[in-house]
PDB file of C-alpha atoms in Angstrom:
ATOM      1  CA  GLN A   1      91.043 140.981 160.180  1.00  0.00           C
ATOM      2  CA  SER A   2      89.668 138.653 162.846  1.00  0.00           C
ATOM      3  CA  ALA A   3      85.993 138.656 163.711  1.00  0.00           C
ATOM      4  CA  LEU A   4      84.952 140.499 166.842  1.00  0.00           C
ATOM      5  CA  THR A   5      84.277 138.234 169.828  1.00  0.00           C
ATOM      6  CA  GLN A   6      80.738 137.823 171.090  1.00  0.00           C
ATOM      7  CA  PRO A   7      79.257 135.257 173.484  1.00  0.00           C
ATOM      8  CA  ALA A   8      77.587 132.454 171.588  1.00  0.00           C
ATOM      9  CA  SER A   9      74.371 132.766 173.523  1.00  0.00           C
ATOM     10  CA  VAL A  10      72.586 134.758 176.209  1.00  0.00           C
ATOM     11  CA  SER A  11      69.154 134.343 177.696  1.00  0.00           C
ATOM     12  CA  GLY A  12      66.700 136.183 179.868  1.00  0.00           C
ATOM     13  CA  SER A  13      63.097 136.169 180.965  1.00  0.00           C
ATOM     14  CA  PRO A  14      60.485 138.625 179.728  1.00  0.00           C
ATOM     15  CA  GLY A  15      60.864 141.964 181.444  1.00  0.00           C
ATOM     16  CA  GLN A  16      64.482 141.381 182.419  1.00  0.00           C
ATOM     17  CA  SER A  17      67.559 143.110 181.038  1.00  0.00           C
ATOM     18  CA  ILE A  18      70.424 141.458 179.221  1.00  0.00           C
ATOM     19  CA  THR A  19      73.753 142.689 177.908  1.00  0.00           C
ATOM     20  CA  ILE A  20      75.691 141.330 174.937  1.00  0.00           C
ATOM     21  CA  SER A  21      79.389 142.092 174.733  1.00  0.00           C
ATOM     22  CA  CYS A  22      81.508 142.590 171.632  1.00  0.00           C
ATOM     23  CA  THR A  23      85.251 142.497 172.152  1.00  0.00           C
ATOM     24  CA  GLY A  24      87.726 143.710 169.594  1.00  0.00           C
ATOM     25  CA  THR A  25      91.140 145.289 169.713  1.00  0.00           C
ATOM     26  CA  SER A  26      92.773 148.695 169.905  1.00  0.00           C
ATOM     27  CA  SER A  27      92.709 148.695 166.086  1.00  0.00           C
ATOM     28  CA  ASP A  28      88.957 148.436 165.700  1.00  0.00           C
ATOM     29  CA  VAL A  29      86.457 148.771 168.576  1.00  0.00           C
ATOM     30  CA  GLY A  30      88.972 150.578 170.760  1.00  0.00           C
ATOM     31  CA  ALA A  31      90.055 152.958 168.040  1.00  0.00           C
ATOM     32  CA  TYR A  32      86.793 154.165 166.545  1.00  0.00           C
ATOM     33  CA  ASN A  33      83.278 155.070 167.607  1.00  0.00           C
ATOM     34  CA  TYR A  34      81.832 153.322 164.567  1.00  0.00           C
ATOM     35  CA  VAL A  35      80.313 150.312 166.282  1.00  0.00           C
ATOM     36  CA  SER A  36      76.900 149.074 165.165  1.00  0.00           C
ATOM     37  CA  TRP A  37      74.529 146.357 166.320  1.00  0.00           C
ATOM     38  CA  TYR A  38      72.208 144.305 164.116  1.00  0.00           C
ATOM     39  CA  GLN A  39      69.264 142.080 164.939  1.00  0.00           C
ATOM     40  CA  HIS A  40      68.876 139.096 162.640  1.00  0.00           C
ATOM     41  CA  HIS A  41      65.930 136.760 162.466  1.00  0.00           C
ATOM     42  CA  PRO A  42      66.680 133.648 160.369  1.00  0.00           C
ATOM     43  CA  GLY A  43      65.523 134.018 156.796  1.00  0.00           C
ATOM     44  CA  LYS A  44      65.195 137.774 157.010  1.00  0.00           C
ATOM     45  CA  ALA A  45      67.562 140.646 156.333  1.00  0.00           C
ATOM     46  CA  PRO A  46      69.509 142.029 159.296  1.00  0.00           C
ATOM     47  CA  LYS A  47      68.012 145.065 161.040  1.00  0.00           C
ATOM     48  CA  LEU A  48      70.102 147.976 162.286  1.00  0.00           C
ATOM     49  CA  MET A  49      69.503 148.539 166.009  1.00  0.00           C
ATOM     50  CA  ILE A  50      72.398 150.778 167.076  1.00  0.00           C
ATOM     51  CA  TYR A  51      74.973 152.778 165.122  1.00  0.00           C
ATOM     52  CA  GLU A  52      78.034 154.750 166.181  1.00  0.00           C
ATOM     53  CA  VAL A  53      78.106 153.041 169.591  1.00  0.00           C
ATOM     54  CA  ASN A  54      74.918 154.450 171.079  1.00  0.00           C
ATOM     55  CA  ASN A  55      72.622 155.927 168.435  1.00  0.00           C
ATOM     56  CA  ARG A  56      69.248 154.385 167.636  1.00  0.00           C
ATOM     57  CA  PRO A  57      67.709 154.631 164.170  1.00  0.00           C
ATOM     58  CA  SER A  58      64.195 155.926 163.955  1.00  0.00           C
ATOM     59  CA  GLY A  59      61.711 153.257 164.986  1.00  0.00           C
ATOM     60  CA  VAL A  60      64.012 151.243 167.235  1.00  0.00           C
ATOM     61  CA  PRO A  61      62.615 151.114 170.781  1.00  0.00           C
ATOM     62  CA  ASP A  62      64.572 152.879 173.513  1.00  0.00           C
ATOM     63  CA  ARG A  63      64.777 149.513 175.296  1.00  0.00           C
ATOM     64  CA  PHE A  64      67.835 149.003 173.100  1.00  0.00           C
ATOM     65  CA  SER A  65      70.979 150.865 174.088  1.00  0.00           C
ATOM     66  CA  GLY A  66      74.668 150.683 173.271  1.00  0.00           C
ATOM     67  CA  SER A  67      77.883 151.601 175.013  1.00  0.00           C
ATOM     68  CA  LYS A  68      81.630 151.125 174.752  1.00  0.00           C
ATOM     69  CA  SER A  69      84.533 150.870 177.135  1.00  0.00           C
ATOM     70  CA  GLY A  70      88.017 150.352 175.793  1.00  0.00           C
ATOM     71  CA  ASN A  71      88.054 147.512 173.305  1.00  0.00           C
ATOM     72  CA  THR A  72      84.616 146.202 174.286  1.00  0.00           C
ATOM     73  CA  ALA A  73      81.242 147.406 173.082  1.00  0.00           C
ATOM     74  CA  SER A  74      77.957 146.336 174.623  1.00  0.00           C
ATOM     75  CA  LEU A  75      74.317 146.111 173.638  1.00  0.00           C
ATOM     76  CA  THR A  76      71.769 146.221 176.438  1.00  0.00           C
ATOM     77  CA  ILE A  77      68.160 145.255 175.988  1.00  0.00           C
ATOM     78  CA  SER A  78      65.887 146.180 178.860  1.00  0.00           C
ATOM     79  CA  GLY A  79      62.334 144.998 179.390  1.00  0.00           C
ATOM     80  CA  LEU A  80      62.921 141.876 177.303  1.00  0.00           C
ATOM     81  CA  GLN A  81      60.084 140.864 175.028  1.00  0.00           C
ATOM     82  CA  ALA A  82      59.452 137.626 173.189  1.00  0.00           C
ATOM     83  CA  GLU A  83      60.010 139.288 169.810  1.00  0.00           C
ATOM     84  CA  ASP A  84      63.544 140.246 170.854  1.00  0.00           C
ATOM     85  CA  GLU A  85      64.562 136.609 170.443  1.00  0.00           C
ATOM     86  CA  ALA A  86      67.005 136.652 167.530  1.00  0.00           C
ATOM     87  CA  ASP A  87      70.673 136.634 166.630  1.00  0.00           C
ATOM     88  CA  TYR A  88      72.591 139.831 167.327  1.00  0.00           C
ATOM     89  CA  PHE A  89      75.764 140.920 165.552  1.00  0.00           C
ATOM     90  CA  CYS A  90      78.116 143.771 166.283  1.00  0.00           C
ATOM     91  CA  SER A  91      80.285 145.466 163.699  1.00  0.00           C
ATOM     92  CA  SER A  92      83.200 147.867 163.857  1.00  0.00           C
ATOM     93  CA  TYR A  93      85.192 150.051 161.535  1.00  0.00           C
ATOM     94  CA  THR A  94      88.747 148.775 161.225  1.00  0.00           C
ATOM     95  CA  GLY A  95      90.357 151.648 159.344  1.00  0.00           C
ATOM     96  CA  SER A  96      91.112 152.086 155.640  1.00  0.00           C
ATOM     97  CA  TYR A  97      87.358 152.071 154.953  1.00  0.00           C
ATOM     98  CA  THR A  98      86.979 148.419 155.916  1.00  0.00           C
ATOM     99  CA  GLY A  99      84.891 146.752 158.568  1.00  0.00           C
ATOM    100  CA  VAL A 100      84.424 143.565 160.547  1.00  0.00           C
ATOM    101  CA  PHE A 101      81.487 141.817 162.198  1.00  0.00           C
ATOM    102  CA  GLY A 102      81.260 139.757 165.342  1.00  0.00           C
ATOM    103  CA  GLY A 103      80.493 136.071 165.355  1.00  0.00           C
ATOM    104  CA  GLY A 104      76.970 136.657 166.586  1.00  0.00           C
ATOM    105  CA  THR A 105      75.021 136.000 169.795  1.00  0.00           C
ATOM    106  CA  LYS A 106      71.822 134.011 169.978  1.00  0.00           C
ATOM    107  CA  LEU A 107      69.369 135.627 172.377  1.00  0.00           C
ATOM    108  CA  THR A 108      66.783 133.321 173.894  1.00  0.00           C
ATOM    109  CA  VAL A 109      63.809 134.775 175.731  1.00  0.00           C
ATOM    110  CA  LEU A 110      62.819 132.161 178.293  1.00  0.00           C
TER     111      LEU A 110
ATOM    112  CA  GLN B   1      61.084 154.199 150.024  1.00  0.00           C
ATOM    113  CA  VAL B   2      64.579 152.790 149.763  1.00  0.00           C
ATOM    114  CA  GLN B   3      64.625 149.323 148.260  1.00  0.00           C
ATOM    115  CA  LEU B   4      67.443 146.987 147.297  1.00  0.00           C
ATOM    116  CA  GLU B   5      66.360 144.112 145.063  1.00  0.00           C
ATOM    117  CA  GLN B   6      68.835 141.270 144.575  1.00  0.00           C
ATOM    118  CA  SER B   7      69.067 138.623 141.884  1.00  0.00           C
ATOM    119  CA  GLY B   8      67.985 135.052 142.457  1.00  0.00           C
ATOM    120  CA  ALA B   9      69.681 132.022 143.931  1.00  0.00           C
ATOM    121  CA  GLU B  10      72.656 130.481 142.156  1.00  0.00           C
ATOM    122  CA  VAL B  11      74.254 127.047 142.142  1.00  0.00           C
ATOM    123  CA  LYS B  12      77.861 126.908 141.007  1.00  0.00           C
ATOM    124  CA  ASN B  13      80.603 124.346 140.663  1.00  0.00           C
ATOM    125  CA  PRO B  14      83.848 124.762 142.583  1.00  0.00           C
ATOM    126  CA  GLY B  15      86.260 126.959 140.648  1.00  0.00           C
ATOM    127  CA  ALA B  16      83.503 128.845 138.858  1.00  0.00           C
ATOM    128  CA  SER B  17      82.473 132.471 139.279  1.00  0.00           C
ATOM    129  CA  VAL B  18      79.206 134.023 140.416  1.00  0.00           C
ATOM    130  CA  LYS B  19      77.856 137.516 139.813  1.00  0.00           C
ATOM    131  CA  VAL B  20      75.092 138.814 142.072  1.00  0.00           C
ATOM    132  CA  SER B  21      73.189 141.990 141.283  1.00  0.00           C
ATOM    133  CA  CYS B  22      71.555 144.548 143.560  1.00  0.00           C
ATOM    134  CA  LYS B  23      69.117 147.037 142.026  1.00  0.00           C
ATOM    135  CA  ALA B  24      68.504 150.173 144.062  1.00  0.00           C
ATOM    136  CA  SER B  25      65.411 152.362 144.042  1.00  0.00           C
ATOM    137  CA  GLY B  26      63.775 155.070 146.102  1.00  0.00           C
ATOM    138  CA  TYR B  27      66.823 157.329 146.452  1.00  0.00           C
ATOM    139  CA  THR B  28      69.580 158.999 144.463  1.00  0.00           C
ATOM    140  CA  PHE B  29      71.667 155.981 143.477  1.00  0.00           C
ATOM    141  CA  THR B  30      74.950 157.852 143.100  1.00  0.00           C
ATOM    142  CA  GLY B  31      74.704 159.402 146.552  1.00  0.00           C
ATOM    143  CA  TYR B  32      75.625 156.318 148.557  1.00  0.00           C
ATOM    144  CA  TYR B  33      78.036 153.421 148.718  1.00  0.00           C
ATOM    145  CA  ILE B  34      76.677 149.875 148.507  1.00  0.00           C
ATOM    146  CA  HIS B  35      78.182 147.260 150.815  1.00  0.00           C
ATOM    147  CA  TRP B  36      78.234 143.483 150.442  1.00  0.00           C
ATOM    148  CA  VAL B  37      77.914 141.214 153.477  1.00  0.00           C
ATOM    149  CA  ARG B  38      77.623 137.433 153.500  1.00  0.00           C
ATOM    150  CA  GLN B  39      76.524 134.765 155.973  1.00  0.00           C
ATOM    151  CA  ALA B  40      77.576 131.155 155.572  1.00  0.00           C
ATOM    152  CA  PRO B  41      75.332 128.467 157.089  1.00  0.00           C
ATOM    153  CA  GLY B  42      75.601 128.528 160.861  1.00  0.00           C
ATOM    154  CA  GLN B  43      78.169 131.316 160.748  1.00  0.00           C
ATOM    155  CA  GLY B  44      78.250 135.008 161.496  1.00  0.00           C
ATOM    156  CA  LEU B  45      77.989 137.977 159.181  1.00  0.00           C
ATOM    157  CA  GLU B  46      81.088 138.791 157.139  1.00  0.00           C
ATOM    158  CA  TRP B  47      81.812 142.194 155.591  1.00  0.00           C
ATOM    159  CA  MET B  48      83.155 141.774 152.069  1.00  0.00           C
ATOM    160  CA  GLY B  49      83.564 145.298 150.781  1.00  0.00           C
ATOM    161  CA  ARG B  50      81.839 148.359 149.384  1.00  0.00           C
ATOM    162  CA  ILE B  51      81.559 150.311 146.159  1.00  0.00           C
ATOM    163  CA  ASN B  52      81.082 154.018 145.559  1.00  0.00           C
ATOM    164  CA  SER B  53      78.007 154.037 143.340  1.00  0.00           C
ATOM    165  CA  ASN B  54      79.107 157.347 141.807  1.00  0.00           C
ATOM    166  CA  SER B  55      82.794 156.902 141.053  1.00  0.00           C
ATOM    167  CA  GLY B  56      82.980 153.103 141.110  1.00  0.00           C
ATOM    168  CA  GLY B  57      85.785 153.215 143.660  1.00  0.00           C
ATOM    169  CA  THR B  58      85.984 150.146 145.889  1.00  0.00           C
ATOM    170  CA  ASN B  59      87.248 148.999 149.278  1.00  0.00           C
ATOM    171  CA  TYR B  60      87.540 145.250 149.834  1.00  0.00           C
ATOM    172  CA  ALA B  61      88.150 143.160 152.929  1.00  0.00           C
ATOM    173  CA  GLN B  62      91.655 141.740 152.794  1.00  0.00           C
ATOM    174  CA  LYS B  63      90.284 138.206 152.784  1.00  0.00           C
ATOM    175  CA  PHE B  64      88.589 138.756 149.405  1.00  0.00           C
ATOM    176  CA  GLN B  65      91.247 140.875 147.701  1.00  0.00           C
ATOM    177  CA  GLY B  66      92.019 139.396 144.278  1.00  0.00           C
ATOM    178  CA  ARG B  67      88.932 137.236 144.212  1.00  0.00           C
ATOM    179  CA  VAL B  68      86.067 139.755 144.372  1.00  0.00           C
ATOM    180  CA  THR B  69      85.105 142.586 142.053  1.00  0.00           C
ATOM    181  CA  MET B  70      82.329 145.072 142.709  1.00  0.00           C
ATOM    182  CA  THR B  71      81.015 147.172 139.832  1.00  0.00           C
ATOM    183  CA  ARG B  72      78.057 149.406 139.149  1.00  0.00           C
ATOM    184  CA  ASP B  73      75.884 150.527 136.249  1.00  0.00           C
ATOM    185  CA  THR B  74      74.516 153.968 137.023  1.00  0.00           C
ATOM    186  CA  SER B  75      72.123 153.863 134.048  1.00  0.00           C
ATOM    187  CA  ILE B  76      70.079 151.153 135.764  1.00  0.00           C
ATOM    188  CA  SER B  77      70.950 151.899 139.408  1.00  0.00           C
ATOM    189  CA  THR B  78      72.467 148.473 139.865  1.00  0.00           C
ATOM    190  CA  VAL B  79      75.536 147.212 141.663  1.00  0.00           C
ATOM    191  CA  TYR B  80      77.203 143.871 140.999  1.00  0.00           C
ATOM    192  CA  MET B  81      79.388 141.621 143.124  1.00  0.00           C
ATOM    193  CA  GLU B  82      81.446 138.983 141.330  1.00  0.00           C
ATOM    194  CA  LEU B  83      83.278 136.310 143.300  1.00  0.00           C
ATOM    195  CA  ARG B  84      85.726 134.085 141.429  1.00  0.00           C
ATOM    196  CA  ARG B  85      87.391 130.738 142.064  1.00  0.00           C
ATOM    197  CA  LEU B  86      84.489 129.612 144.187  1.00  0.00           C
ATOM    198  CA  ARG B  87      85.011 127.057 146.954  1.00  0.00           C
ATOM    199  CA  SER B  88      82.529 125.101 149.002  1.00  0.00           C
ATOM    200  CA  ASP B  89      83.036 127.468 151.920  1.00  0.00           C
ATOM    201  CA  ASP B  90      81.747 130.322 149.759  1.00  0.00           C
ATOM    202  CA  THR B  91      78.297 128.797 150.108  1.00  0.00           C
ATOM    203  CA  ALA B  92      76.388 131.580 151.818  1.00  0.00           C
ATOM    204  CA  VAL B  93      73.614 134.116 151.636  1.00  0.00           C
ATOM    205  CA  TYR B  94      74.993 137.298 150.112  1.00  0.00           C
ATOM    206  CA  TYR B  95      73.415 140.634 151.036  1.00  0.00           C
ATOM    207  CA  CYS B  96      73.828 144.113 149.622  1.00  0.00           C
ATOM    208  CA  ALA B  97      73.236 146.977 152.032  1.00  0.00           C
ATOM    209  CA  ARG B  98      73.243 150.772 152.230  1.00  0.00           C
ATOM    210  CA  VAL B  99      74.092 153.089 155.081  1.00  0.00           C
ATOM    211  CA  SER B 100      71.556 155.214 156.914  1.00  0.00           C
ATOM    212  CA  PRO B 101      71.509 158.847 155.785  1.00  0.00           C
ATOM    213  CA  VAL B 102      72.336 159.917 159.341  1.00  0.00           C
ATOM    214  CA  ALA B 103      75.258 157.532 159.859  1.00  0.00           C
ATOM    215  CA  PHE B 104      78.892 157.729 158.842  1.00  0.00           C
ATOM    216  CA  ASP B 105      79.741 155.240 156.121  1.00  0.00           C
ATOM    217  CA  TYR B 106      82.696 153.535 157.753  1.00  0.00           C
ATOM    218  CA  GLY B 107      83.102 149.749 157.552  1.00  0.00           C
ATOM    219  CA  GLY B 108      79.899 148.031 158.579  1.00  0.00           C
ATOM    220  CA  ASN B 109      78.578 151.017 160.529  1.00  0.00           C
ATOM    221  CA  GLY B 110      74.983 152.071 160.153  1.00  0.00           C
ATOM    222  CA  LEU B 111      73.771 149.718 157.409  1.00  0.00           C
ATOM    223  CA  GLU B 112      70.061 150.460 157.572  1.00  0.00           C
ATOM    224  CA  TYR B 113      68.794 149.197 154.209  1.00  0.00           C
ATOM    225  CA  TRP B 114      69.347 145.631 153.085  1.00  0.00           C
ATOM    226  CA  GLY B 115      68.502 143.503 150.094  1.00  0.00           C
ATOM    227  CA  GLN B 116      66.587 140.293 150.579  1.00  0.00           C
ATOM    228  CA  GLY B 117      69.714 138.166 150.224  1.00  0.00           C
ATOM    229  CA  THR B 118      70.910 135.821 147.490  1.00  0.00           C
ATOM    230  CA  LEU B 119      71.776 132.220 148.286  1.00  0.00           C
ATOM    231  CA  VAL B 120      74.876 131.036 146.467  1.00  0.00           C
ATOM    232  CA  THR B 121      75.524 127.318 146.707  1.00  0.00           C
ATOM    233  CA  VAL B 122      78.891 125.946 145.644  1.00  0.00           C
ATOM    234  CA  SER B 123      78.767 122.233 145.087  1.00  0.00           C
ATOM    235  CA  SER B 124      79.930 119.671 142.585  1.00  0.00           C
TER     236      SER B 124
END
């Protein structure tokens, strides 16, 4: 199972909006609505930001939103804040109770 | 509160095996699967597999089939991940994780609770 494809890096200024894409195939992202997004600060455990394409866990700001079209899922962060600077990973169910992550995107807040 | 406490860092020689533990607390241990995810230096997250903490049933990523074994001890609410025939590219931080109670437990979906990570270094 190949890793999902994410851009290596994105950047934005405080207050702006950015979108991170996550491209898979018709066997993973395109086939199931079990796409999640994780925020990862180096040295800490990953934090769940979005699950099942567009659901936010309790405590995650509504500045974070998810969507999916075909084989590509997206994470949008609006009203960028300095503390949003981190690595972001997507994941998808791939069938047979297995999963795959994306390669990760480094978000820089300028 | 849900907590996952992992064992400490390990240094292993190539060809050896490593066994990492993950002790769960704050919830009914047998009610959830535990997943294992790793991150090699400078690399992305990698889903390795999951274990049913009740039955012991497992699902492994194809890449690790034959080299990984996940087990559990319900008497002490602990899950173990053993990786054999270690190579230098197995050097990574290994995490255990549990799904959110409101998410479907499919693949890497909805992993809300994570251990602190265990660094495994493979070097001669």
